Amino acid sequence: MLNHSDIMSTIDMIDHQHLDIRTITMGLSLLDCADPTPKACAQKIYNKICRQAEHLVETGCDIERELGIPIVNKRICVTPMALVAGACETEDFVPFALAMDKAAKTCGVNFIGGFSALVHKGFTSGDRRLIAAIPEALATTDLVCSSVNVATTKAGINMEAVRLMGQTIKKTAALTADRGGFGCAKLVVFCNAVEDNPFMAGAFHGVGEAESVVSVGVSGPGVVCHALQAVKGQPFDVVAETIKKTAFRITRMGQLVAQEASRRLGVPFGVVDLSLAPTPAVGDSVARILEEMGLETCGTHGTTAALALLNDAVKKGGLMASSSVGGLSGAFIPVSEDEGMIAAAESGVLQLDKLEAMTCVCSVGLDMIAVPGDTAAETISAIIADEAAIGMVNTKTTAVRLIPVPGKGVGERVEFGGLLGSAPIMPVHPESSAEFIARGGRIPAPMQSLKN
C-alpha cells in the first residue's frame, strides 16, 4: 500500500522533477492484412489500425486526467511492413506508409512505427522493396517511423544491408533537406532489435507478440538527478542503491498506468519499458545525472563508468517493480533531445568517438546525432557497422539514428523543435571507409553466439 509520504513524493516528482509517462504504445499485428493487390492491402492496413486503436488516445487522456500523471505521447506500432506487404504485386511500398500515416492521423496519435525490415541474415524481395521506399516514405508522411535491423549476435552483421542503409540515410536527408534532414530523425538502424520496444522511432510489433498489446514507456531523468543530490560525495554503492530505489518508484507508476490502459482498452498488457529518456527541457537530462556523480562535463574521462552504473541500477530497480519489464529499459543518450548532452557536445568535450564508447553500456546507441550534410554514405555505413559490432559482440541492442544535415557543417546547429529539440553538428573522421564498406558480404557471428 502507498502511504501519504509516497503519494506526496510522487506528486512532487511530477510537478517539479519532470516525471512522466513518455508513451503509451499499442502494438498491432497486421499479418492478416496481407493481400496481393496493393490497393486492397493498403485499405486493410488503414481499416485495422483505425478499428483497433480508435480509443487509444481517448483512453490515455482519461487516465492522465483521472490519475494526474502526465502521459506525453500516445503511439502505435505495427508488424514490420516488409512482412505485411511482401506478397503485394508492386515495386512501390510508399502507399503502405501513406496508409499508416493516414490511420495514425485518424486515431490522433503522434507517431506510428513499423515501416520496418529485418535483414540481419539476408534479404527477401519485400525487404529490398521496403528499404528502397524508405526515403520517399519518410519524406511524404508526417507520423511514420522506420527501422531496419541489420545485425544480431546469432547471425552476425549483414554488410550489404549496412551499405544500403548508409545510402538510404543520405537519400532521406536529401528529400527532407527543407526540414534539416528531418526524415532521418524517424529512421533507426538496429542490431539485436527487440520486439516489444514502445519508443520511437524504432518501435515495431514483433511477430512473436500477441494480436495486440499495450506497453508503456516511463521516463524520469530529472527524478534520478534530484535523488542523487541528496547523496552528494557518498560512495558509489550508495549512489547505485539510490538510483535503484528511485527507479523502483518510477516503474511502479508505469505499471499502474499500463495495467489501467490494458483494462480499459481490452488489450493485453505488454511491458513497462523503464528508460531514462530525456527531453530538451532543463532538469530532464541524462547528462546532468552523470555530472551529478562528479563529472565536470559529460564526455570527460569517467563518463562511461558513470553511465554503466546508471544503466545497471535503473534495470535492477525497475525489474522488481513490474510484472513485465521489457523493451530497451535503461538510459538513452540522444544528443538533440538532452540539453546536457547538447551543452557537452557544443563545448567539444563530448565527441562521436566518446559517444560510441558510451553506447557499450547504455540502452540503445548513437541516437539523434547531427553530422555534416556532406558526410559520405560510406562513412555513415561505417558508423553503423561499428555500432552493430558493439551490439553483436556484447549481446545487446544497439542502434544508429544519424542525421546528415544538408547544407550545414561542424559548429552549426539544426532545430527540429518539440521533443526532438535541436542538435549541434558534430564532426566525423574525414578519412575514407569506402573500400571497407564496398566489400559487402557478412561479418560472421561471434563465438558467444554458439550457446546451444
CSV table of C-alpha atoms in Angstrom, one decimal:
chain,number,residue,atom,x,y,z
A,1,MET,CA,0.0,0.0,0.0
A,2,LEU,CA,1.1,3.5,-0.7
A,3,ASN,CA,1.3,5.8,2.3
A,4,HIS,CA,0.8,9.5,2.4
A,5,SER,CA,4.5,10.2,2.1
A,6,ASP,CA,4.8,8.1,-1.0
A,7,ILE,CA,1.8,9.9,-2.7
A,8,MET,CA,3.2,13.3,-1.9
A,9,SER,CA,6.6,12.3,-3.1
A,10,THR,CA,5.2,11.2,-6.4
A,11,ILE,CA,3.2,14.4,-6.8
A,12,ASP,CA,6.5,16.3,-6.2
A,13,MET,CA,8.3,14.3,-8.8
A,14,ILE,CA,5.6,15.1,-11.4
A,15,ASP,CA,5.3,18.8,-10.5
A,16,HIS,CA,9.0,19.7,-10.1
A,17,GLN,CA,11.2,16.9,-11.5
A,18,HIS,CA,9.7,16.2,-15.0
A,19,LEU,CA,8.4,12.7,-14.1
A,20,ASP,CA,6.0,11.5,-16.8
A,21,ILE,CA,4.8,8.5,-18.8
A,22,ARG,CA,6.6,9.2,-22.0
A,23,THR,CA,4.4,7.0,-24.1
A,24,ILE,CA,1.5,4.5,-24.2
A,25,THR,CA,2.1,2.4,-27.3
A,26,MET,CA,-0.3,0.0,-28.8
A,27,GLY,CA,1.2,-2.8,-30.8
A,28,LEU,CA,-0.9,-4.3,-33.6
A,29,SER,CA,-0.4,-7.4,-35.8
A,30,LEU,CA,-1.1,-6.7,-39.4
A,31,LEU,CA,-0.2,-10.1,-40.7
A,32,ASP,CA,-3.9,-10.7,-41.7
A,33,CYS,CA,-3.8,-7.6,-43.9
A,34,ALA,CA,-1.5,-9.3,-46.5
A,35,ASP,CA,-3.0,-9.1,-50.0
A,36,PRO,CA,-1.5,-9.4,-53.5
A,37,THR,CA,-3.4,-6.3,-54.6
A,38,PRO,CA,-1.6,-3.2,-53.3
A,39,LYS,CA,-4.7,-1.1,-53.0
A,40,ALA,CA,-6.6,-3.8,-51.1
A,41,CYS,CA,-3.6,-4.3,-48.8
A,42,ALA,CA,-3.3,-0.6,-48.0
A,43,GLN,CA,-7.0,-0.4,-47.3
A,44,LYS,CA,-6.8,-3.3,-44.9
A,45,ILE,CA,-3.9,-1.7,-43.1
A,46,TYR,CA,-5.8,1.5,-42.7
A,47,ASN,CA,-9.0,-0.2,-41.6
A,48,LYS,CA,-7.4,-2.4,-39.0
A,49,ILE,CA,-5.3,0.3,-37.4
A,50,CYS,CA,-8.3,2.6,-37.1
A,51,ARG,CA,-10.5,-0.2,-35.7
A,52,GLN,CA,-8.1,-1.5,-33.1
A,53,ALA,CA,-6.7,1.9,-32.0
A,54,GLU,CA,-9.7,4.2,-32.2
A,55,HIS,CA,-9.9,4.6,-28.4
A,56,LEU,CA,-6.2,4.7,-27.6
A,57,VAL,CA,-5.8,8.5,-27.4
A,58,GLU,CA,-9.1,9.0,-25.6
A,59,THR,CA,-8.2,6.3,-23.0
A,60,GLY,CA,-4.7,7.8,-22.5
A,61,CYS,CA,-6.2,11.2,-21.9
A,62,ASP,CA,-8.8,9.9,-19.5
A,63,ILE,CA,-6.1,8.1,-17.4
A,64,GLU,CA,-3.9,11.2,-17.4
A,65,ARG,CA,-6.8,13.3,-16.1
A,66,GLU,CA,-8.0,10.9,-13.5
A,67,LEU,CA,-4.7,9.9,-12.1
A,68,GLY,CA,-2.9,13.2,-12.5
A,69,ILE,CA,0.0,11.5,-14.3
A,70,PRO,CA,1.3,13.2,-17.4
A,71,ILE,CA,1.1,10.9,-20.5
A,72,VAL,CA,3.1,12.8,-23.1
A,73,ASN,CA,2.6,10.6,-26.2
A,74,LYS,CA,0.2,8.0,-27.5
A,75,ARG,CA,1.6,5.9,-30.2
A,76,ILE,CA,1.0,2.8,-32.4
A,77,CYS,CA,3.5,0.2,-33.8
A,78,VAL,CA,2.7,-2.5,-36.3
A,79,THR,CA,4.2,-5.7,-37.7
A,80,PRO,CA,7.2,-4.9,-39.9
A,81,MET,CA,5.7,-3.7,-43.1
A,82,ALA,CA,8.2,-5.7,-45.2
A,83,LEU,CA,6.4,-8.8,-44.0
A,84,VAL,CA,2.9,-7.5,-44.4
A,85,ALA,CA,3.4,-6.1,-47.9
A,86,GLY,CA,5.8,-8.7,-49.1
A,87,ALA,CA,3.1,-10.6,-51.1
A,88,CYS,CA,1.9,-7.5,-52.9
A,89,GLU,CA,2.4,-7.4,-56.6
A,90,THR,CA,4.1,-4.0,-56.7
A,91,GLU,CA,7.6,-2.5,-56.5
A,92,ASP,CA,6.3,0.7,-54.7
A,93,PHE,CA,5.8,0.3,-51.0
A,94,VAL,CA,5.2,4.1,-50.4
A,95,PRO,CA,1.4,3.7,-50.4
A,96,PHE,CA,1.6,1.4,-47.4
A,97,ALA,CA,3.5,4.2,-45.5
A,98,LEU,CA,0.8,6.6,-46.6
A,99,ALA,CA,-1.9,4.2,-45.3
A,100,MET,CA,-0.1,4.1,-41.9
A,101,ASP,CA,0.2,7.8,-41.8
A,102,LYS,CA,-3.5,8.4,-42.6
A,103,ALA,CA,-4.5,5.9,-40.0
A,104,ALA,CA,-2.3,7.5,-37.4
A,105,LYS,CA,-3.8,10.9,-38.0
A,106,THR,CA,-7.3,9.4,-37.9
A,107,CYS,CA,-6.5,7.9,-34.5
A,108,GLY,CA,-4.9,11.1,-33.3
A,109,VAL,CA,-1.5,9.5,-32.2
A,110,ASN,CA,1.8,11.4,-32.5
A,111,PHE,CA,3.8,8.6,-34.2
A,112,ILE,CA,3.3,5.2,-35.8
A,113,GLY,CA,6.2,2.8,-36.1
A,114,GLY,CA,6.8,-0.3,-38.1
A,115,PHE,CA,7.7,0.7,-41.6
A,116,SER,CA,10.5,-1.8,-41.0
A,117,ALA,CA,12.5,-4.7,-42.3
A,118,LEU,CA,14.6,-7.4,-40.5
A,119,VAL,CA,17.5,-8.2,-42.8
A,120,HIS,CA,20.2,-9.3,-40.3
A,121,LYS,CA,20.9,-12.6,-42.3
A,122,GLY,CA,19.7,-11.6,-45.7
A,123,PHE,CA,17.0,-10.0,-47.9
A,124,THR,CA,13.6,-11.1,-49.1
A,125,SER,CA,12.1,-9.4,-52.1
A,126,GLY,CA,9.8,-7.5,-49.7
A,127,ASP,CA,12.8,-6.3,-47.6
A,128,ARG,CA,14.5,-4.8,-50.7
A,129,ARG,CA,11.4,-3.0,-51.8
A,130,LEU,CA,10.7,-1.6,-48.4
A,131,ILE,CA,14.3,-0.3,-48.0
A,132,ALA,CA,14.1,1.3,-51.4
A,133,ALA,CA,10.9,3.1,-50.4
A,134,ILE,CA,12.1,4.5,-47.1
A,135,PRO,CA,13.4,7.9,-48.3
A,136,GLU,CA,10.2,8.8,-50.1
A,137,ALA,CA,8.0,7.3,-47.4
A,138,LEU,CA,9.6,9.4,-44.7
A,139,ALA,CA,9.6,12.5,-46.9
A,140,THR,CA,5.9,12.2,-47.8
A,141,THR,CA,4.5,11.2,-44.4
A,142,ASP,CA,4.4,13.1,-41.1
A,143,LEU,CA,4.0,10.4,-38.4
A,144,VAL,CA,5.5,7.3,-39.9
A,145,CYS,CA,8.7,5.9,-38.4
A,146,SER,CA,11.0,3.4,-39.9
A,147,SER,CA,13.6,0.9,-38.7
A,148,VAL,CA,15.9,-1.8,-40.2
A,149,ASN,CA,17.6,-4.5,-38.2
A,150,VAL,CA,21.0,-5.2,-39.9
A,151,ALA,CA,22.7,-7.5,-37.4
A,152,THR,CA,22.2,-9.9,-34.5
A,153,THR,CA,24.5,-11.7,-32.2
A,154,LYS,CA,23.3,-15.0,-33.7
A,155,ALA,CA,23.5,-14.0,-37.4
A,156,GLY,CA,26.4,-11.5,-37.5
A,157,ILE,CA,26.3,-8.3,-39.5
A,158,ASN,CA,24.8,-8.1,-43.0
A,159,MET,CA,27.3,-5.7,-44.5
A,160,GLU,CA,25.3,-5.3,-47.7
A,161,ALA,CA,22.4,-4.0,-45.6
A,162,VAL,CA,24.8,-1.7,-43.8
A,163,ARG,CA,25.9,-0.3,-47.1
A,164,LEU,CA,22.3,0.2,-48.3
A,165,MET,CA,21.3,1.9,-45.1
A,166,GLY,CA,24.2,4.5,-45.4
A,167,GLN,CA,22.8,5.3,-48.9
A,168,THR,CA,19.2,5.3,-47.6
A,169,ILE,CA,20.0,7.8,-44.8
A,170,LYS,CA,21.7,10.1,-47.3
A,171,LYS,CA,18.7,10.0,-49.7
A,172,THR,CA,16.3,10.6,-46.8
A,173,ALA,CA,18.2,13.6,-45.7
A,174,ALA,CA,18.2,15.0,-49.3
A,175,LEU,CA,14.5,14.5,-49.7
A,176,THR,CA,13.8,16.4,-46.4
A,177,ALA,CA,16.5,19.0,-46.8
A,178,ASP,CA,14.0,21.8,-46.4
A,179,ARG,CA,13.4,20.5,-42.8
A,180,GLY,CA,17.0,20.0,-41.9
A,181,GLY,CA,17.0,16.3,-42.9
A,182,PHE,CA,14.1,15.6,-40.5
A,183,GLY,CA,13.3,12.3,-42.2
A,184,CYS,CA,16.4,10.8,-40.7
A,185,ALA,CA,15.1,11.6,-37.2
A,186,LYS,CA,12.4,9.0,-38.0
A,187,LEU,CA,14.8,6.3,-39.2
A,188,VAL,CA,16.7,3.8,-36.9
A,189,VAL,CA,19.3,1.1,-37.9
A,190,PHE,CA,19.4,-1.7,-35.3
A,191,CYS,CA,21.5,-4.6,-34.1
A,192,ASN,CA,19.5,-7.0,-32.0
A,193,ALA,CA,16.3,-5.1,-32.3
A,194,VAL,CA,13.7,-6.1,-29.7
A,195,GLU,CA,10.1,-6.9,-30.5
A,196,ASP,CA,8.4,-5.0,-27.6
A,197,ASN,CA,10.0,-1.6,-27.7
A,198,PRO,CA,7.4,1.2,-27.2
A,199,PHE,CA,9.7,4.1,-28.0
A,200,MET,CA,10.1,5.7,-31.4
A,201,ALA,CA,11.5,5.8,-33.9
A,202,GLY,CA,12.4,2.1,-33.5
A,203,ALA,CA,9.2,0.6,-32.4
A,204,PHE,CA,7.6,-2.3,-34.3
A,205,HIS,CA,5.2,-5.1,-33.3
A,206,GLY,CA,7.3,-8.3,-33.4
A,207,VAL,CA,6.0,-11.5,-34.9
A,208,GLY,CA,6.3,-13.2,-31.5
A,209,GLU,CA,3.8,-10.8,-29.9
A,210,ALA,CA,0.1,-11.3,-29.4
A,211,GLU,CA,-2.5,-9.9,-31.8
A,212,SER,CA,-2.4,-6.6,-30.0
A,213,VAL,CA,-0.7,-5.4,-26.8
A,214,VAL,CA,-0.4,-2.1,-24.9
A,215,SER,CA,3.0,-1.2,-23.5
A,216,VAL,CA,4.2,1.8,-21.5
A,217,GLY,CA,7.5,3.7,-21.7
A,218,VAL,CA,8.4,5.5,-18.5
A,219,SER,CA,10.9,8.3,-18.2
A,220,GLY,CA,12.3,10.4,-15.3
A,221,PRO,CA,16.0,11.6,-15.6
A,222,GLY,CA,15.1,14.6,-13.6
A,223,VAL,CA,13.8,12.5,-10.7
A,224,VAL,CA,17.0,10.5,-10.6
A,225,CYS,CA,19.2,13.6,-10.8
A,226,HIS,CA,17.3,15.1,-7.9
A,227,ALA,CA,17.6,12.0,-5.8
A,228,LEU,CA,21.4,12.0,-6.3
A,229,GLN,CA,21.7,15.5,-4.9
A,230,ALA,CA,20.9,14.0,-1.5
A,231,VAL,CA,23.9,11.7,-1.6
A,232,LYS,CA,26.5,14.1,-3.0
A,233,GLY,CA,30.0,12.9,-2.2
A,234,GLN,CA,28.9,9.5,-0.9
A,235,PRO,CA,30.4,6.2,-2.3
A,236,PHE,CA,29.2,4.6,-5.5
A,237,ASP,CA,27.4,1.7,-3.8
A,238,VAL,CA,25.2,4.4,-2.1
A,239,VAL,CA,24.7,6.1,-5.5
A,240,ALA,CA,23.6,2.8,-7.1
A,241,GLU,CA,21.2,2.0,-4.2
A,242,THR,CA,19.7,5.5,-4.5
A,243,ILE,CA,19.1,5.0,-8.3
A,244,LYS,CA,17.6,1.6,-7.8
A,245,LYS,CA,15.1,2.8,-5.2
A,246,THR,CA,14.2,5.8,-7.4
A,247,ALA,CA,13.8,3.6,-10.5
A,248,PHE,CA,11.5,1.3,-8.5
A,249,ARG,CA,9.2,4.1,-7.6
A,250,ILE,CA,9.1,5.4,-11.2
A,251,THR,CA,8.4,1.9,-12.6
A,252,ARG,CA,5.5,1.3,-10.1
A,253,MET,CA,3.8,4.4,-11.6
A,254,GLY,CA,4.3,3.0,-15.1
A,255,GLN,CA,2.9,-0.4,-14.1
A,256,LEU,CA,-0.2,1.3,-12.7
A,257,VAL,CA,-0.8,3.2,-15.9
A,258,ALA,CA,-0.1,0.2,-18.1
A,259,GLN,CA,-2.5,-2.1,-16.3
A,260,GLU,CA,-5.2,0.5,-16.3
A,261,ALA,CA,-4.7,1.2,-20.0
A,262,SER,CA,-4.8,-2.6,-20.7
A,263,ARG,CA,-8.1,-3.0,-18.7
A,264,ARG,CA,-9.8,-0.1,-20.4
A,265,LEU,CA,-8.8,-0.9,-23.9
A,266,GLY,CA,-9.4,-4.6,-23.5
A,267,VAL,CA,-5.9,-5.3,-24.8
A,268,PRO,CA,-3.2,-7.5,-23.1
A,269,PHE,CA,-0.6,-5.7,-21.1
A,270,GLY,CA,2.8,-6.0,-22.8
A,271,VAL,CA,5.7,-4.4,-21.0
A,272,VAL,CA,6.9,-1.4,-19.0
A,273,ASP,CA,10.0,0.0,-20.6
A,274,LEU,CA,11.8,1.9,-17.9
A,275,SER,CA,14.1,4.1,-20.0
A,276,LEU,CA,15.5,7.4,-18.8
A,277,ALA,CA,14.5,9.2,-21.9
A,278,PRO,CA,15.5,12.8,-21.7
A,279,THR,CA,13.9,15.9,-23.2
A,280,PRO,CA,15.4,19.3,-24.2
A,281,ALA,CA,13.9,20.8,-21.0
A,282,VAL,CA,16.4,21.9,-18.4
A,283,GLY,CA,16.3,19.5,-15.5
A,284,ASP,CA,15.4,16.4,-17.6
A,285,SER,CA,18.8,15.3,-18.8
A,286,VAL,CA,20.8,12.1,-18.5
A,287,ALA,CA,24.0,14.0,-19.0
A,288,ARG,CA,23.2,16.0,-15.8
A,289,ILE,CA,22.8,12.8,-13.9
A,290,LEU,CA,26.3,11.7,-14.9
A,291,GLU,CA,27.6,15.2,-13.9
A,292,GLU,CA,25.8,14.9,-10.6
A,293,MET,CA,28.0,11.9,-9.9
A,294,GLY,CA,31.1,14.1,-10.0
A,295,LEU,CA,32.0,14.7,-13.7
A,296,GLU,CA,32.7,18.3,-14.6
A,297,THR,CA,31.2,17.8,-18.1
A,298,CYS,CA,29.6,14.7,-19.7
A,299,GLY,CA,32.1,13.2,-22.1
A,300,THR,CA,35.2,13.6,-19.9
A,301,HIS,CA,37.1,10.6,-18.5
A,302,GLY,CA,34.8,8.5,-16.2
A,303,THR,CA,31.7,9.1,-18.3
A,304,THR,CA,31.4,5.6,-19.5
A,305,ALA,CA,31.8,4.2,-16.0
A,306,ALA,CA,29.2,6.5,-14.6
A,307,LEU,CA,26.7,5.6,-17.4
A,308,ALA,CA,27.3,1.9,-16.8
A,309,LEU,CA,26.4,2.3,-13.1
A,310,LEU,CA,23.3,4.3,-14.0
A,311,ASN,CA,22.1,1.8,-16.6
A,312,ASP,CA,22.6,-1.2,-14.4
A,313,ALA,CA,20.9,0.4,-11.4
A,314,VAL,CA,17.9,1.5,-13.4
A,315,LYS,CA,17.4,-2.0,-14.7
A,316,LYS,CA,17.8,-3.6,-11.2
A,317,GLY,CA,15.4,-1.2,-9.6
A,318,GLY,CA,12.8,-1.3,-12.3
A,319,LEU,CA,12.8,-5.1,-12.6
A,320,MET,CA,11.3,-5.6,-9.2
A,321,ALA,CA,8.5,-3.0,-9.7
A,322,SER,CA,6.7,-4.5,-12.7
A,323,SER,CA,5.3,-7.9,-13.7
A,324,SER,CA,6.9,-7.4,-17.1
A,325,VAL,CA,9.8,-5.1,-17.8
A,326,GLY,CA,11.0,-5.1,-21.4
A,327,GLY,CA,11.8,-3.0,-24.3
A,328,LEU,CA,15.1,-1.2,-24.1
A,329,SER,CA,15.0,-0.4,-20.3
A,330,GLY,CA,17.9,1.6,-19.1
A,331,ALA,CA,19.3,5.1,-20.1
A,332,PHE,CA,19.1,6.8,-23.5
A,333,ILE,CA,21.8,9.2,-24.7
A,334,PRO,CA,20.3,11.1,-27.6
A,335,VAL,CA,22.2,14.3,-28.3
A,336,SER,CA,19.4,16.5,-29.7
A,337,GLU,CA,16.9,15.5,-27.0
A,338,ASP,CA,19.1,16.2,-24.0
A,339,GLU,CA,20.1,19.7,-23.0
A,340,GLY,CA,23.1,18.5,-21.0
A,341,MET,CA,24.3,16.4,-24.0
A,342,ILE,CA,23.9,19.3,-26.3
A,343,ALA,CA,25.9,21.6,-24.0
A,344,ALA,CA,28.7,18.9,-23.7
A,345,ALA,CA,28.8,18.5,-27.5
A,346,GLU,CA,28.9,22.2,-28.1
A,347,SER,CA,31.8,22.6,-25.6
A,348,GLY,CA,33.8,20.0,-27.6
A,349,VAL,CA,34.1,17.6,-24.6
A,350,LEU,CA,31.5,15.1,-25.9
A,351,GLN,CA,32.5,13.8,-29.4
A,352,LEU,CA,31.3,11.0,-31.6
A,353,ASP,CA,34.1,8.6,-30.5
A,354,LYS,CA,33.2,9.0,-26.8
A,355,LEU,CA,29.5,8.6,-27.6
A,356,GLU,CA,30.4,5.3,-29.3
A,357,ALA,CA,32.2,4.1,-26.2
A,358,MET,CA,29.2,5.1,-24.1
A,359,THR,CA,26.9,3.0,-26.2
A,360,CYS,CA,28.7,-0.1,-24.9
A,361,VAL,CA,26.9,0.4,-21.6
A,362,CYS,CA,23.7,2.4,-22.4
A,363,SER,CA,20.3,1.2,-23.6
A,364,VAL,CA,20.5,1.9,-27.3
A,365,GLY,CA,23.3,3.6,-29.2
A,366,LEU,CA,24.2,6.6,-31.3
A,367,ASP,CA,20.9,8.4,-31.1
A,368,MET,CA,19.7,11.7,-32.8
A,369,ILE,CA,23.2,12.8,-33.7
A,370,ALA,CA,23.6,15.5,-36.4
A,371,VAL,CA,26.6,15.3,-38.7
A,372,PRO,CA,27.7,17.5,-41.6
A,373,GLY,CA,25.5,17.2,-44.7
A,374,ASP,CA,28.4,16.3,-46.9
A,375,THR,CA,29.3,13.2,-44.9
A,376,ALA,CA,29.8,10.3,-47.3
A,377,ALA,CA,27.3,7.5,-47.4
A,378,GLU,CA,30.2,5.1,-46.8
A,379,THR,CA,31.2,7.0,-43.6
A,380,ILE,CA,27.6,6.7,-42.3
A,381,SER,CA,27.6,3.0,-43.2
A,382,ALA,CA,30.9,2.5,-41.3
A,383,ILE,CA,29.5,4.2,-38.2
A,384,ILE,CA,26.5,1.8,-38.4
A,385,ALA,CA,28.9,-1.1,-38.8
A,386,ASP,CA,30.9,0.0,-35.7
A,387,GLU,CA,27.7,0.3,-33.6
A,388,ALA,CA,26.4,-3.0,-34.9
A,389,ALA,CA,29.6,-4.7,-33.9
A,390,ILE,CA,29.3,-3.4,-30.3
A,391,GLY,CA,25.8,-4.8,-30.1
A,392,MET,CA,26.7,-8.1,-31.7
A,393,VAL,CA,29.7,-8.8,-29.5
A,394,ASN,CA,28.1,-7.7,-26.3
A,395,THR,CA,24.7,-9.3,-27.0
A,396,LYS,CA,22.8,-6.1,-26.6
A,397,THR,CA,20.6,-3.8,-28.6
A,398,THR,CA,22.4,-1.0,-30.3
A,399,ALA,CA,21.1,1.5,-32.9
A,400,VAL,CA,22.1,4.4,-35.0
A,401,ARG,CA,20.0,7.5,-35.7
A,402,LEU,CA,22.2,9.8,-37.6
A,403,ILE,CA,21.1,13.0,-39.4
A,404,PRO,CA,23.4,14.3,-42.1
A,405,VAL,CA,22.0,17.9,-42.2
A,406,PRO,CA,22.0,19.2,-45.8
A,407,GLY,CA,23.9,22.4,-46.2
A,408,LYS,CA,25.3,22.5,-42.7
A,409,GLY,CA,28.7,21.9,-41.2
A,410,VAL,CA,30.5,21.5,-37.9
A,411,GLY,CA,29.7,24.2,-35.4
A,412,GLU,CA,26.3,25.0,-36.8
A,413,ARG,CA,23.0,23.8,-35.3
A,414,VAL,CA,19.8,22.2,-36.6
A,415,GLU,CA,16.5,22.9,-35.0
A,416,PHE,CA,13.7,20.2,-35.0
A,417,GLY,CA,11.5,21.7,-32.2
A,418,GLY,CA,9.3,19.9,-29.7
A,419,LEU,CA,10.5,16.7,-28.1
A,420,LEU,CA,13.2,16.3,-30.8
A,421,GLY,CA,14.9,19.6,-29.8
A,422,SER,CA,18.0,20.8,-31.6
A,423,ALA,CA,21.4,19.4,-32.2
A,424,PRO,CA,24.9,20.8,-32.8
A,425,ILE,CA,26.6,19.4,-36.0
A,426,MET,CA,29.3,17.0,-34.8
A,427,PRO,CA,32.4,16.2,-36.7
A,428,VAL,CA,33.2,12.8,-38.2
A,429,HIS,CA,36.6,11.5,-39.2
A,430,PRO,CA,37.4,12.7,-42.8
A,431,GLU,CA,39.4,9.6,-43.7
A,432,SER,CA,37.5,7.3,-46.1
A,433,SER,CA,35.9,4.0,-45.2
A,434,ALA,CA,34.6,3.4,-48.8
A,435,GLU,CA,36.9,0.4,-49.6
A,436,PHE,CA,35.9,-1.2,-46.3
A,437,ILE,CA,32.1,-0.8,-47.0
A,438,ALA,CA,32.4,-1.9,-50.6
A,439,ARG,CA,33.5,-5.4,-49.6
A,440,GLY,CA,29.9,-6.4,-48.7
A,441,GLY,CA,29.1,-9.9,-47.5
A,442,ARG,CA,28.5,-10.7,-43.9
A,443,ILE,CA,30.7,-10.3,-40.8
A,444,PRO,CA,30.3,-13.7,-39.1
A,445,ALA,CA,28.6,-14.1,-35.7
A,446,PRO,CA,31.0,-14.1,-32.7
A,447,MET,CA,31.8,-17.2,-30.7
A,448,GLN,CA,29.4,-16.2,-27.9
A,449,SER,CA,26.5,-16.8,-30.3
A,450,LEU,CA,27.1,-20.6,-30.1
A,451,LYS,CA,25.2,-21.2,-26.9
A,452,ASN,CA,23.1,-24.2,-27.8
